[in-house]
Amino acid sequence: MKVIIIFFPLVTAFFITLILGPVTIPFLKRLKFGQHIREQGPKRHLTKAGTPTMGGIIIILSLILTSFFFGKYNKDLILILGITLGFGLIGFIDDFLKIALKRALGLRANQKIICQLILATLLVYYGTLYLEKDISLKIPFSGFLVNLGVYFIPFSVFVIIGTVNSVNLTDGLDGLLAGITVIISSAYTFIGVINQNYNLVIFSSALTGAAVGFLVFNRYPAQVFMGDTGSLAIGGALASMAVLTKTQLYLPVFGFIFVLETLSVILQVISYRFFGKRIFKMSPLHHHFELMGWSEPAVVFLFWCITLISVTIGLISYFYI
């Protein structure tokens, strides 16, 4: 039964993505939803200008179809899908404004954060009901539990918004985020199986299958980019799974590469603003490696390996410490 509940959603999502890709990519091309490449970025990326973006629609549709087919409209599954779709919708609007309407900045920063706050608060509020008031979180590498009490909701909201935006920052190289998603969502599938949370298993295995399928079109050289539509949706999906498994404190471990990418941006800004010097050749971190002469596939493979190691360490800590 466990094998079936993992295998069938994964394979179904994979093949749905494979079917949707050849239909969606030409459609995005006809709409001229091509990626705009910043001139300040690595020069080799200029050749990617015009590559269809907003391909995250493929992942979202695959998730919806697979989850509803196997999950039988379970309320927990609907919540995760709703949050994922909500964050994906924010990304879609942002992409649409930037690409279709040629508004350079897309949604304003305050508009994004308000929408994200609403979704994150809804997720955490439901999470407290789902957890039946047990809001203790396990501290990684310690075995200790911490009850945050009244701070549980603001802390979790902070983690969710931080995760979503860190994931968004990481989506900068062909196949990078899709591959990382495969690894982390596989970890949540394992957690779901061990904890007998089969709604989580259905969703996480479907996300794994959709991400693997998307890699067929998104690997170097990419035929399509997921855009903010996909990256924000994936961030919402990972955050949702963390809240419903009480692993908010493990997200920085599982997504260690997200932490590195975000820190590189923060440190770069602080260093340049206060000292007039750059720590990295360019941020986020993946661009730094590119400007050091690494090929794009080499950087992607390195970051996948780092994620595999951090996820393995996180799972060992979760189950055995």
PDB file of C-alpha atoms in Angstrom:
ATOM      1  CA  MET A   1       0.000   0.000   0.000  1.00  0.00           C
ATOM      2  CA  LYS A   2       2.832   2.390   0.908  1.00  0.00           C
ATOM      3  CA  VAL A   3       4.564   1.711  -2.394  1.00  0.00           C
ATOM      4  CA  ILE A   4       1.342   2.300  -4.320  1.00  0.00           C
ATOM      5  CA  ILE A   5       0.518   5.574  -2.586  1.00  0.00           C
ATOM      6  CA  ILE A   6       4.002   6.882  -3.388  1.00  0.00           C
ATOM      7  CA  PHE A   7       4.464   5.423  -6.865  1.00  0.00           C
ATOM      8  CA  PHE A   8       1.155   6.206  -8.555  1.00  0.00           C
ATOM      9  CA  PRO A   9       0.885   9.944  -7.681  1.00  0.00           C
ATOM     10  CA  LEU A  10       4.550  10.409  -8.622  1.00  0.00           C
ATOM     11  CA  VAL A  11       4.238   8.673 -11.977  1.00  0.00           C
ATOM     12  CA  THR A  12       0.878  10.286 -12.720  1.00  0.00           C
ATOM     13  CA  ALA A  13       2.197  13.796 -12.048  1.00  0.00           C
ATOM     14  CA  PHE A  14       5.302  13.035 -14.105  1.00  0.00           C
ATOM     15  CA  PHE A  15       3.329  11.974 -17.172  1.00  0.00           C
ATOM     16  CA  ILE A  16       0.796  14.793 -16.835  1.00  0.00           C
ATOM     17  CA  THR A  17       3.720  17.227 -16.860  1.00  0.00           C
ATOM     18  CA  LEU A  18       5.208  15.507 -19.911  1.00  0.00           C
ATOM     19  CA  ILE A  19       1.863  15.854 -21.694  1.00  0.00           C
ATOM     20  CA  LEU A  20       1.277  19.466 -20.670  1.00  0.00           C
ATOM     21  CA  GLY A  21       4.793  20.631 -21.575  1.00  0.00           C
ATOM     22  CA  PRO A  22       4.579  20.325 -25.389  1.00  0.00           C
ATOM     23  CA  VAL A  23       1.158  21.992 -25.285  1.00  0.00           C
ATOM     24  CA  THR A  24       1.942  24.818 -22.860  1.00  0.00           C
ATOM     25  CA  ILE A  25       5.403  25.847 -24.107  1.00  0.00           C
ATOM     26  CA  PRO A  26       4.294  26.676 -27.702  1.00  0.00           C
ATOM     27  CA  PHE A  27       1.256  28.457 -26.247  1.00  0.00           C
ATOM     28  CA  LEU A  28       3.513  30.656 -24.074  1.00  0.00           C
ATOM     29  CA  LYS A  29       5.649  31.349 -27.152  1.00  0.00           C
ATOM     30  CA  ARG A  30       2.615  32.460 -29.162  1.00  0.00           C
ATOM     31  CA  LEU A  31       1.642  34.802 -26.333  1.00  0.00           C
ATOM     32  CA  LYS A  32       5.244  36.110 -26.403  1.00  0.00           C
ATOM     33  CA  PHE A  33       5.667  35.455 -22.706  1.00  0.00           C
ATOM     34  CA  GLY A  34       9.442  35.436 -23.062  1.00  0.00           C
ATOM     35  CA  GLN A  35      11.935  35.899 -20.259  1.00  0.00           C
ATOM     36  CA  HIS A  36      13.579  39.300 -19.935  1.00  0.00           C
ATOM     37  CA  ILE A  37      17.262  38.994 -19.008  1.00  0.00           C
ATOM     38  CA  ARG A  38      18.882  41.698 -16.891  1.00  0.00           C
ATOM     39  CA  GLU A  39      21.929  43.266 -18.511  1.00  0.00           C
ATOM     40  CA  GLN A  40      23.594  43.373 -15.074  1.00  0.00           C
ATOM     41  CA  GLY A  41      23.534  39.562 -14.895  1.00  0.00           C
ATOM     42  CA  PRO A  42      26.068  37.112 -16.323  1.00  0.00           C
ATOM     43  CA  LYS A  43      26.550  37.877 -20.025  1.00  0.00           C
ATOM     44  CA  ARG A  44      26.050  34.250 -21.026  1.00  0.00           C
ATOM     45  CA  HIS A  45      22.433  34.547 -19.831  1.00  0.00           C
ATOM     46  CA  LEU A  46      21.657  37.076 -22.557  1.00  0.00           C
ATOM     47  CA  THR A  47      21.240  34.180 -24.984  1.00  0.00           C
ATOM     48  CA  LYS A  48      18.231  33.056 -22.894  1.00  0.00           C
ATOM     49  CA  ALA A  49      16.240  36.187 -23.688  1.00  0.00           C
ATOM     50  CA  GLY A  50      12.836  35.286 -25.099  1.00  0.00           C
ATOM     51  CA  THR A  51      12.740  31.772 -23.617  1.00  0.00           C
ATOM     52  CA  PRO A  52       9.118  31.160 -22.524  1.00  0.00           C
ATOM     53  CA  THR A  53       8.514  31.725 -18.833  1.00  0.00           C
ATOM     54  CA  MET A  54       5.546  31.226 -16.468  1.00  0.00           C
ATOM     55  CA  GLY A  55       6.036  27.488 -17.025  1.00  0.00           C
ATOM     56  CA  GLY A  56       5.184  26.974 -13.363  1.00  0.00           C
ATOM     57  CA  ILE A  57       1.616  26.685 -14.632  1.00  0.00           C
ATOM     58  CA  ILE A  58       2.564  23.184 -15.799  1.00  0.00           C
ATOM     59  CA  ILE A  59       3.652  22.150 -12.305  1.00  0.00           C
ATOM     60  CA  ILE A  60       0.580  23.647 -10.644  1.00  0.00           C
ATOM     61  CA  LEU A  61      -1.872  21.967 -13.042  1.00  0.00           C
ATOM     62  CA  SER A  62      -0.120  18.644 -12.614  1.00  0.00           C
ATOM     63  CA  LEU A  63      -0.294  18.975  -8.821  1.00  0.00           C
ATOM     64  CA  ILE A  64      -3.992  19.864  -8.853  1.00  0.00           C
ATOM     65  CA  LEU A  65      -5.021  17.036 -11.177  1.00  0.00           C
ATOM     66  CA  THR A  66      -2.927  14.394  -9.415  1.00  0.00           C
ATOM     67  CA  SER A  67      -3.814  15.410  -5.860  1.00  0.00           C
ATOM     68  CA  PHE A  68      -7.552  15.569  -6.511  1.00  0.00           C
ATOM     69  CA  PHE A  69      -7.507  12.228  -8.319  1.00  0.00           C
ATOM     70  CA  PHE A  70      -5.732  10.371  -5.517  1.00  0.00           C
ATOM     71  CA  GLY A  71      -6.695  12.485  -2.501  1.00  0.00           C
ATOM     72  CA  LYS A  72     -10.482  12.382  -2.832  1.00  0.00           C
ATOM     73  CA  TYR A  73     -10.880  16.075  -1.895  1.00  0.00           C
ATOM     74  CA  ASN A  74      -9.446  15.628   1.597  1.00  0.00           C
ATOM     75  CA  LYS A  75      -9.547  18.944   3.514  1.00  0.00           C
ATOM     76  CA  ASP A  76      -5.853  18.825   4.429  1.00  0.00           C
ATOM     77  CA  LEU A  77      -4.912  18.222   0.820  1.00  0.00           C
ATOM     78  CA  ILE A  78      -7.197  21.041  -0.284  1.00  0.00           C
ATOM     79  CA  LEU A  79      -5.470  23.366   2.195  1.00  0.00           C
ATOM     80  CA  ILE A  80      -1.974  22.541   0.878  1.00  0.00           C
ATOM     81  CA  LEU A  81      -3.167  22.909  -2.703  1.00  0.00           C
ATOM     82  CA  GLY A  82      -4.942  26.157  -1.880  1.00  0.00           C
ATOM     83  CA  ILE A  83      -1.848  27.688  -0.287  1.00  0.00           C
ATOM     84  CA  THR A  84       0.333  26.463  -3.160  1.00  0.00           C
ATOM     85  CA  LEU A  85      -2.107  27.859  -5.697  1.00  0.00           C
ATOM     86  CA  GLY A  86      -2.373  31.122  -3.747  1.00  0.00           C
ATOM     87  CA  PHE A  87       1.363  31.741  -3.780  1.00  0.00           C
ATOM     88  CA  GLY A  88       1.475  30.618  -7.399  1.00  0.00           C
ATOM     89  CA  LEU A  89      -1.234  33.177  -8.210  1.00  0.00           C
ATOM     90  CA  ILE A  90       0.858  35.954  -6.642  1.00  0.00           C
ATOM     91  CA  GLY A  91       3.754  34.851  -8.838  1.00  0.00           C
ATOM     92  CA  PHE A  92       1.516  34.635 -11.906  1.00  0.00           C
ATOM     93  CA  ILE A  93       0.253  38.183 -11.445  1.00  0.00           C
ATOM     94  CA  ASP A  94       3.820  39.387 -10.920  1.00  0.00           C
ATOM     95  CA  ASP A  95       5.014  37.572 -14.056  1.00  0.00           C
ATOM     96  CA  PHE A  96       2.057  38.824 -16.085  1.00  0.00           C
ATOM     97  CA  LEU A  97       2.619  42.447 -15.112  1.00  0.00           C
ATOM     98  CA  LYS A  98       6.340  42.226 -15.914  1.00  0.00           C
ATOM     99  CA  ILE A  99       6.129  40.265 -19.149  1.00  0.00           C
ATOM    100  CA  ALA A 100       2.740  40.821 -20.757  1.00  0.00           C
ATOM    101  CA  LEU A 101       2.137  44.393 -19.586  1.00  0.00           C
ATOM    102  CA  LYS A 102       5.844  45.374 -19.647  1.00  0.00           C
ATOM    103  CA  ARG A 103       5.747  46.758 -16.101  1.00  0.00           C
ATOM    104  CA  ALA A 104       9.382  46.389 -15.056  1.00  0.00           C
ATOM    105  CA  LEU A 105       8.849  45.779 -11.338  1.00  0.00           C
ATOM    106  CA  GLY A 106       5.635  43.749 -11.527  1.00  0.00           C
ATOM    107  CA  LEU A 107       3.758  43.808  -8.227  1.00  0.00           C
ATOM    108  CA  ARG A 108       4.932  46.383  -5.715  1.00  0.00           C
ATOM    109  CA  ALA A 109       6.836  45.039  -2.718  1.00  0.00           C
ATOM    110  CA  ASN A 110       4.083  46.021  -0.263  1.00  0.00           C
ATOM    111  CA  GLN A 111       1.448  44.303  -2.429  1.00  0.00           C
ATOM    112  CA  LYS A 112       3.473  41.081  -2.464  1.00  0.00           C
ATOM    113  CA  ILE A 113       4.121  41.067   1.259  1.00  0.00           C
ATOM    114  CA  ILE A 114       0.472  41.746   2.151  1.00  0.00           C
ATOM    115  CA  CYS A 115      -0.730  38.868  -0.038  1.00  0.00           C
ATOM    116  CA  GLN A 116       1.960  36.584   1.377  1.00  0.00           C
ATOM    117  CA  LEU A 117       1.087  37.563   4.951  1.00  0.00           C
ATOM    118  CA  ILE A 118      -2.569  36.698   4.390  1.00  0.00           C
ATOM    119  CA  LEU A 119      -1.772  33.281   2.925  1.00  0.00           C
ATOM    120  CA  ALA A 120       0.861  32.481   5.542  1.00  0.00           C
ATOM    121  CA  THR A 121      -1.468  33.433   8.404  1.00  0.00           C
ATOM    122  CA  LEU A 122      -4.265  31.266   6.985  1.00  0.00           C
ATOM    123  CA  LEU A 123      -1.878  28.333   6.705  1.00  0.00           C
ATOM    124  CA  VAL A 124      -0.557  28.694  10.260  1.00  0.00           C
ATOM    125  CA  TYR A 125      -4.024  29.220  11.727  1.00  0.00           C
ATOM    126  CA  TYR A 126      -5.245  26.030  10.107  1.00  0.00           C
ATOM    127  CA  GLY A 127      -2.026  24.323  11.116  1.00  0.00           C
ATOM    128  CA  THR A 128      -2.713  25.017  14.794  1.00  0.00           C
ATOM    129  CA  LEU A 129      -6.168  23.457  14.425  1.00  0.00           C
ATOM    130  CA  TYR A 130      -4.731  20.522  12.465  1.00  0.00           C
ATOM    131  CA  LEU A 131      -2.126  19.941  15.168  1.00  0.00           C
ATOM    132  CA  GLU A 132      -4.837  20.039  17.838  1.00  0.00           C
ATOM    133  CA  LYS A 133      -3.071  22.746  19.847  1.00  0.00           C
ATOM    134  CA  ASP A 134       0.182  20.736  19.941  1.00  0.00           C
ATOM    135  CA  ILE A 135       2.456  23.496  18.751  1.00  0.00           C
ATOM    136  CA  SER A 136       5.719  22.131  20.093  1.00  0.00           C
ATOM    137  CA  LEU A 137       8.533  22.105  17.557  1.00  0.00           C
ATOM    138  CA  LYS A 138      11.475  19.738  17.598  1.00  0.00           C
ATOM    139  CA  ILE A 139      14.825  21.493  17.613  1.00  0.00           C
ATOM    140  CA  PRO A 140      17.137  19.953  14.984  1.00  0.00           C
ATOM    141  CA  PHE A 141      20.206  18.066  16.252  1.00  0.00           C
ATOM    142  CA  SER A 142      19.047  18.201  19.874  1.00  0.00           C
ATOM    143  CA  GLY A 143      16.041  15.967  20.403  1.00  0.00           C
ATOM    144  CA  PHE A 144      14.452  18.731  22.496  1.00  0.00           C
ATOM    145  CA  LEU A 145      10.999  20.198  21.939  1.00  0.00           C
ATOM    146  CA  VAL A 146      10.217  23.880  22.238  1.00  0.00           C
ATOM    147  CA  ASN A 147       6.726  25.268  22.797  1.00  0.00           C
ATOM    148  CA  LEU A 148       6.616  28.767  21.336  1.00  0.00           C
ATOM    149  CA  GLY A 149       3.211  29.520  22.794  1.00  0.00           C
ATOM    150  CA  VAL A 150       1.846  32.831  21.509  1.00  0.00           C
ATOM    151  CA  TYR A 151       4.942  33.227  19.329  1.00  0.00           C
ATOM    152  CA  PHE A 152       4.135  30.122  17.293  1.00  0.00           C
ATOM    153  CA  ILE A 153       1.984  31.958  14.749  1.00  0.00           C
ATOM    154  CA  PRO A 154       4.294  34.942  14.066  1.00  0.00           C
ATOM    155  CA  PHE A 155       7.337  32.666  13.985  1.00  0.00           C
ATOM    156  CA  SER A 156       5.703  30.262  11.546  1.00  0.00           C
ATOM    157  CA  VAL A 157       4.475  33.127   9.362  1.00  0.00           C
ATOM    158  CA  PHE A 158       8.039  34.473   9.268  1.00  0.00           C
ATOM    159  CA  VAL A 159       9.398  31.039   8.293  1.00  0.00           C
ATOM    160  CA  ILE A 160       6.799  30.628   5.536  1.00  0.00           C
ATOM    161  CA  ILE A 161       7.401  34.036   3.974  1.00  0.00           C
ATOM    162  CA  GLY A 162      11.155  33.587   4.315  1.00  0.00           C
ATOM    163  CA  THR A 163      10.976  30.174   2.664  1.00  0.00           C
ATOM    164  CA  VAL A 164       8.840  31.366  -0.234  1.00  0.00           C
ATOM    165  CA  ASN A 165      11.099  34.289  -1.046  1.00  0.00           C
ATOM    166  CA  SER A 166      14.297  32.264  -0.579  1.00  0.00           C
ATOM    167  CA  VAL A 167      12.990  29.677  -3.019  1.00  0.00           C
ATOM    168  CA  ASN A 168      12.198  32.483  -5.436  1.00  0.00           C
ATOM    169  CA  LEU A 169      15.783  33.797  -5.187  1.00  0.00           C
ATOM    170  CA  THR A 170      17.203  30.348  -5.928  1.00  0.00           C
ATOM    171  CA  ASP A 171      15.387  30.014  -9.253  1.00  0.00           C
ATOM    172  CA  GLY A 172      18.122  31.490 -11.415  1.00  0.00           C
ATOM    173  CA  LEU A 173      19.736  28.650 -13.362  1.00  0.00           C
ATOM    174  CA  ASP A 174      18.322  26.009 -15.717  1.00  0.00           C
ATOM    175  CA  GLY A 175      17.019  23.090 -13.689  1.00  0.00           C
ATOM    176  CA  LEU A 176      18.355  24.376 -10.359  1.00  0.00           C
ATOM    177  CA  LEU A 177      15.126  24.841  -8.401  1.00  0.00           C
ATOM    178  CA  ALA A 178      13.311  21.936 -10.050  1.00  0.00           C
ATOM    179  CA  GLY A 179      16.094  19.537  -9.015  1.00  0.00           C
ATOM    180  CA  ILE A 180      16.249  20.886  -5.466  1.00  0.00           C
ATOM    181  CA  THR A 181      12.466  20.503  -5.248  1.00  0.00           C
ATOM    182  CA  VAL A 182      12.725  16.837  -6.226  1.00  0.00           C
ATOM    183  CA  ILE A 183      15.140  16.196  -3.356  1.00  0.00           C
ATOM    184  CA  ILE A 184      13.262  18.094  -0.634  1.00  0.00           C
ATOM    185  CA  SER A 185       9.797  16.873  -1.635  1.00  0.00           C
ATOM    186  CA  SER A 186      11.150  13.303  -1.626  1.00  0.00           C
ATOM    187  CA  ALA A 187      12.213  13.883   1.983  1.00  0.00           C
ATOM    188  CA  TYR A 188       8.694  14.985   2.889  1.00  0.00           C
ATOM    189  CA  THR A 189       7.317  11.897   1.178  1.00  0.00           C
ATOM    190  CA  PHE A 190       9.524   9.798   3.458  1.00  0.00           C
ATOM    191  CA  ILE A 191       8.380  11.758   6.528  1.00  0.00           C
ATOM    192  CA  GLY A 192       4.758  11.292   5.482  1.00  0.00           C
ATOM    193  CA  VAL A 193       5.151   7.538   5.067  1.00  0.00           C
ATOM    194  CA  ILE A 194       6.848   7.089   8.449  1.00  0.00           C
ATOM    195  CA  ASN A 195       4.210   9.234  10.172  1.00  0.00           C
ATOM    196  CA  GLN A 196       1.395   7.568   8.193  1.00  0.00           C
ATOM    197  CA  ASN A 197       0.238  10.935   6.858  1.00  0.00           C
ATOM    198  CA  TYR A 198      -0.883   9.714   3.460  1.00  0.00           C
ATOM    199  CA  ASN A 199      -2.392  13.005   2.341  1.00  0.00           C
ATOM    200  CA  LEU A 200       1.058  14.495   2.703  1.00  0.00           C
ATOM    201  CA  VAL A 201       2.514  11.520   0.833  1.00  0.00           C
ATOM    202  CA  ILE A 202       0.135  12.020  -2.080  1.00  0.00           C
ATOM    203  CA  PHE A 203       0.969  15.710  -2.355  1.00  0.00           C
ATOM    204  CA  SER A 204       4.729  15.437  -1.856  1.00  0.00           C
ATOM    205  CA  SER A 205       5.119  12.512  -4.259  1.00  0.00           C
ATOM    206  CA  ALA A 206       2.997  14.384  -6.823  1.00  0.00           C
ATOM    207  CA  LEU A 207       5.246  17.425  -6.387  1.00  0.00           C
ATOM    208  CA  THR A 208       8.283  15.194  -6.885  1.00  0.00           C
ATOM    209  CA  GLY A 209       6.833  13.729 -10.083  1.00  0.00           C
ATOM    210  CA  ALA A 210       5.823  17.146 -11.413  1.00  0.00           C
ATOM    211  CA  ALA A 211       9.297  18.557 -10.705  1.00  0.00           C
ATOM    212  CA  VAL A 212      11.017  15.615 -12.419  1.00  0.00           C
ATOM    213  CA  GLY A 213       8.723  16.052 -15.418  1.00  0.00           C
ATOM    214  CA  PHE A 214       9.416  19.775 -15.520  1.00  0.00           C
ATOM    215  CA  LEU A 215      13.148  19.065 -15.540  1.00  0.00           C
ATOM    216  CA  VAL A 216      12.705  17.426 -18.940  1.00  0.00           C
ATOM    217  CA  PHE A 217      11.908  20.887 -20.335  1.00  0.00           C
ATOM    218  CA  ASN A 218      13.822  23.032 -17.827  1.00  0.00           C
ATOM    219  CA  ARG A 219      17.212  21.307 -17.768  1.00  0.00           C
ATOM    220  CA  TYR A 220      20.104  23.052 -19.496  1.00  0.00           C
ATOM    221  CA  PRO A 221      19.549  24.511 -22.052  1.00  0.00           C
ATOM    222  CA  ALA A 222      16.039  25.258 -20.817  1.00  0.00           C
ATOM    223  CA  GLN A 223      13.062  25.237 -23.182  1.00  0.00           C
ATOM    224  CA  VAL A 224      10.956  26.977 -20.542  1.00  0.00           C
ATOM    225  CA  PHE A 225      11.400  28.748 -17.199  1.00  0.00           C
ATOM    226  CA  MET A 226       9.003  28.311 -14.284  1.00  0.00           C
ATOM    227  CA  GLY A 227       8.982  32.057 -13.476  1.00  0.00           C
ATOM    228  CA  ASP A 228       7.681  33.483 -10.222  1.00  0.00           C
ATOM    229  CA  THR A 229       4.517  31.498 -10.951  1.00  0.00           C
ATOM    230  CA  GLY A 230       6.394  28.279 -10.292  1.00  0.00           C
ATOM    231  CA  SER A 231       8.971  29.368  -7.736  1.00  0.00           C
ATOM    232  CA  LEU A 232       6.453  31.016  -5.393  1.00  0.00           C
ATOM    233  CA  ALA A 233       4.098  28.030  -5.749  1.00  0.00           C
ATOM    234  CA  ILE A 234       6.913  25.632  -4.847  1.00  0.00           C
ATOM    235  CA  GLY A 235       7.868  27.823  -1.892  1.00  0.00           C
ATOM    236  CA  GLY A 236       4.252  27.710  -0.715  1.00  0.00           C
ATOM    237  CA  ALA A 237       4.138  23.946  -1.155  1.00  0.00           C
ATOM    238  CA  LEU A 238       7.299  23.353   0.883  1.00  0.00           C
ATOM    239  CA  ALA A 239       6.129  25.749   3.610  1.00  0.00           C
ATOM    240  CA  SER A 240       2.729  24.022   3.781  1.00  0.00           C
ATOM    241  CA  MET A 241       4.300  20.603   4.224  1.00  0.00           C
ATOM    242  CA  ALA A 242       6.591  21.989   6.931  1.00  0.00           C
ATOM    243  CA  VAL A 243       3.707  23.474   8.934  1.00  0.00           C
ATOM    244  CA  LEU A 244       1.584  20.316   8.781  1.00  0.00           C
ATOM    245  CA  THR A 245       4.522  18.147   9.881  1.00  0.00           C
ATOM    246  CA  LYS A 246       5.801  20.615  12.509  1.00  0.00           C
ATOM    247  CA  THR A 247       9.155  20.793  10.748  1.00  0.00           C
ATOM    248  CA  GLN A 248       9.427  24.572  10.423  1.00  0.00           C
ATOM    249  CA  LEU A 249      12.796  24.433  12.201  1.00  0.00           C
ATOM    250  CA  TYR A 250      13.999  21.762   9.781  1.00  0.00           C
ATOM    251  CA  LEU A 251      13.285  23.824   6.679  1.00  0.00           C
ATOM    252  CA  PRO A 252      16.590  25.745   6.976  1.00  0.00           C
ATOM    253  CA  VAL A 253      18.338  22.347   7.164  1.00  0.00           C
ATOM    254  CA  PHE A 254      16.479  20.706   4.276  1.00  0.00           C
ATOM    255  CA  GLY A 255      16.692  23.912   2.260  1.00  0.00           C
ATOM    256  CA  PHE A 256      20.218  24.855   3.328  1.00  0.00           C
ATOM    257  CA  ILE A 257      20.932  26.038  -0.201  1.00  0.00           C
ATOM    258  CA  PHE A 258      18.018  28.494   0.107  1.00  0.00           C
ATOM    259  CA  VAL A 259      19.662  29.884   3.238  1.00  0.00           C
ATOM    260  CA  LEU A 260      23.005  30.279   1.457  1.00  0.00           C
ATOM    261  CA  GLU A 261      21.394  32.030  -1.507  1.00  0.00           C
ATOM    262  CA  THR A 262      19.497  34.458   0.719  1.00  0.00           C
ATOM    263  CA  LEU A 263      22.486  35.171   2.961  1.00  0.00           C
ATOM    264  CA  SER A 264      24.605  35.940  -0.092  1.00  0.00           C
ATOM    265  CA  VAL A 265      22.133  38.635  -1.125  1.00  0.00           C
ATOM    266  CA  ILE A 266      21.840  40.100   2.385  1.00  0.00           C
ATOM    267  CA  LEU A 267      25.605  40.162   2.954  1.00  0.00           C
ATOM    268  CA  GLN A 268      26.210  41.638  -0.495  1.00  0.00           C
ATOM    269  CA  VAL A 269      23.773  44.489   0.136  1.00  0.00           C
ATOM    270  CA  ILE A 270      25.111  45.236   3.621  1.00  0.00           C
ATOM    271  CA  SER A 271      28.753  45.131   2.514  1.00  0.00           C
ATOM    272  CA  TYR A 272      28.210  47.377  -0.488  1.00  0.00           C
ATOM    273  CA  ARG A 273      25.994  49.863   1.331  1.00  0.00           C
ATOM    274  CA  PHE A 274      28.221  50.334   4.384  1.00  0.00           C
ATOM    275  CA  PHE A 275      31.696  49.573   3.038  1.00  0.00           C
ATOM    276  CA  GLY A 276      31.376  50.140  -0.703  1.00  0.00           C
ATOM    277  CA  LYS A 277      32.734  46.660  -1.414  1.00  0.00           C
ATOM    278  CA  ARG A 278      31.181  43.481  -2.776  1.00  0.00           C
ATOM    279  CA  ILE A 279      31.806  40.176  -1.033  1.00  0.00           C
ATOM    280  CA  PHE A 280      30.669  38.137  -4.024  1.00  0.00           C
ATOM    281  CA  LYS A 281      31.217  38.749  -7.719  1.00  0.00           C
ATOM    282  CA  MET A 282      27.425  38.741  -7.965  1.00  0.00           C
ATOM    283  CA  SER A 283      24.513  37.583  -5.852  1.00  0.00           C
ATOM    284  CA  PRO A 284      22.577  35.343  -5.426  1.00  0.00           C
ATOM    285  CA  LEU A 285      25.359  32.840  -4.832  1.00  0.00           C
ATOM    286  CA  HIS A 286      24.843  30.793  -8.000  1.00  0.00           C
ATOM    287  CA  HIS A 287      25.842  33.797 -10.103  1.00  0.00           C
ATOM    288  CA  HIS A 288      29.063  34.150  -8.101  1.00  0.00           C
ATOM    289  CA  PHE A 289      30.130  30.662  -9.176  1.00  0.00           C
ATOM    290  CA  GLU A 290      29.219  31.413 -12.773  1.00  0.00           C
ATOM    291  CA  LEU A 291      31.413  34.514 -12.799  1.00  0.00           C
ATOM    292  CA  MET A 292      34.227  32.434 -11.334  1.00  0.00           C
ATOM    293  CA  GLY A 293      34.134  30.455 -14.577  1.00  0.00           C
ATOM    294  CA  TRP A 294      31.954  27.503 -13.600  1.00  0.00           C
ATOM    295  CA  SER A 295      29.573  26.210 -16.255  1.00  0.00           C
ATOM    296  CA  GLU A 296      25.868  26.468 -15.488  1.00  0.00           C
ATOM    297  CA  PRO A 297      25.332  22.679 -15.301  1.00  0.00           C
ATOM    298  CA  ALA A 298      28.317  22.383 -12.930  1.00  0.00           C
ATOM    299  CA  VAL A 299      26.863  24.977 -10.533  1.00  0.00           C
ATOM    300  CA  VAL A 300      23.472  23.287 -10.658  1.00  0.00           C
ATOM    301  CA  PHE A 301      24.986  19.865  -9.935  1.00  0.00           C
ATOM    302  CA  LEU A 302      26.987  21.269  -7.001  1.00  0.00           C
ATOM    303  CA  PHE A 303      23.878  22.847  -5.474  1.00  0.00           C
ATOM    304  CA  TRP A 304      21.909  19.627  -5.977  1.00  0.00           C
ATOM    305  CA  CYS A 305      24.642  17.714  -4.145  1.00  0.00           C
ATOM    306  CA  ILE A 306      24.653  20.224  -1.281  1.00  0.00           C
ATOM    307  CA  THR A 307      20.872  19.843  -1.002  1.00  0.00           C
ATOM    308  CA  LEU A 308      21.093  16.049  -1.017  1.00  0.00           C
ATOM    309  CA  ILE A 309      23.623  16.186   1.813  1.00  0.00           C
ATOM    310  CA  SER A 310      21.656  18.734   3.860  1.00  0.00           C
ATOM    311  CA  VAL A 311      18.404  16.785   3.415  1.00  0.00           C
ATOM    312  CA  THR A 312      20.098  13.541   4.464  1.00  0.00           C
ATOM    313  CA  ILE A 313      21.518  15.225   7.574  1.00  0.00           C
ATOM    314  CA  GLY A 314      18.119  16.745   8.320  1.00  0.00           C
ATOM    315  CA  LEU A 315      16.321  13.402   8.050  1.00  0.00           C
ATOM    316  CA  ILE A 316      18.869  11.703  10.295  1.00  0.00           C
ATOM    317  CA  SER A 317      18.374  14.455  12.863  1.00  0.00           C
ATOM    318  CA  TYR A 318      14.577  14.241  12.572  1.00  0.00           C
ATOM    319  CA  PHE A 319      14.305  10.481  13.051  1.00  0.00           C
ATOM    320  CA  TYR A 320      17.292   9.528  15.177  1.00  0.00           C
ATOM    321  CA  ILE A 321      18.258  12.508  17.344  1.00  0.00           C
TER     322      ILE A 321
END
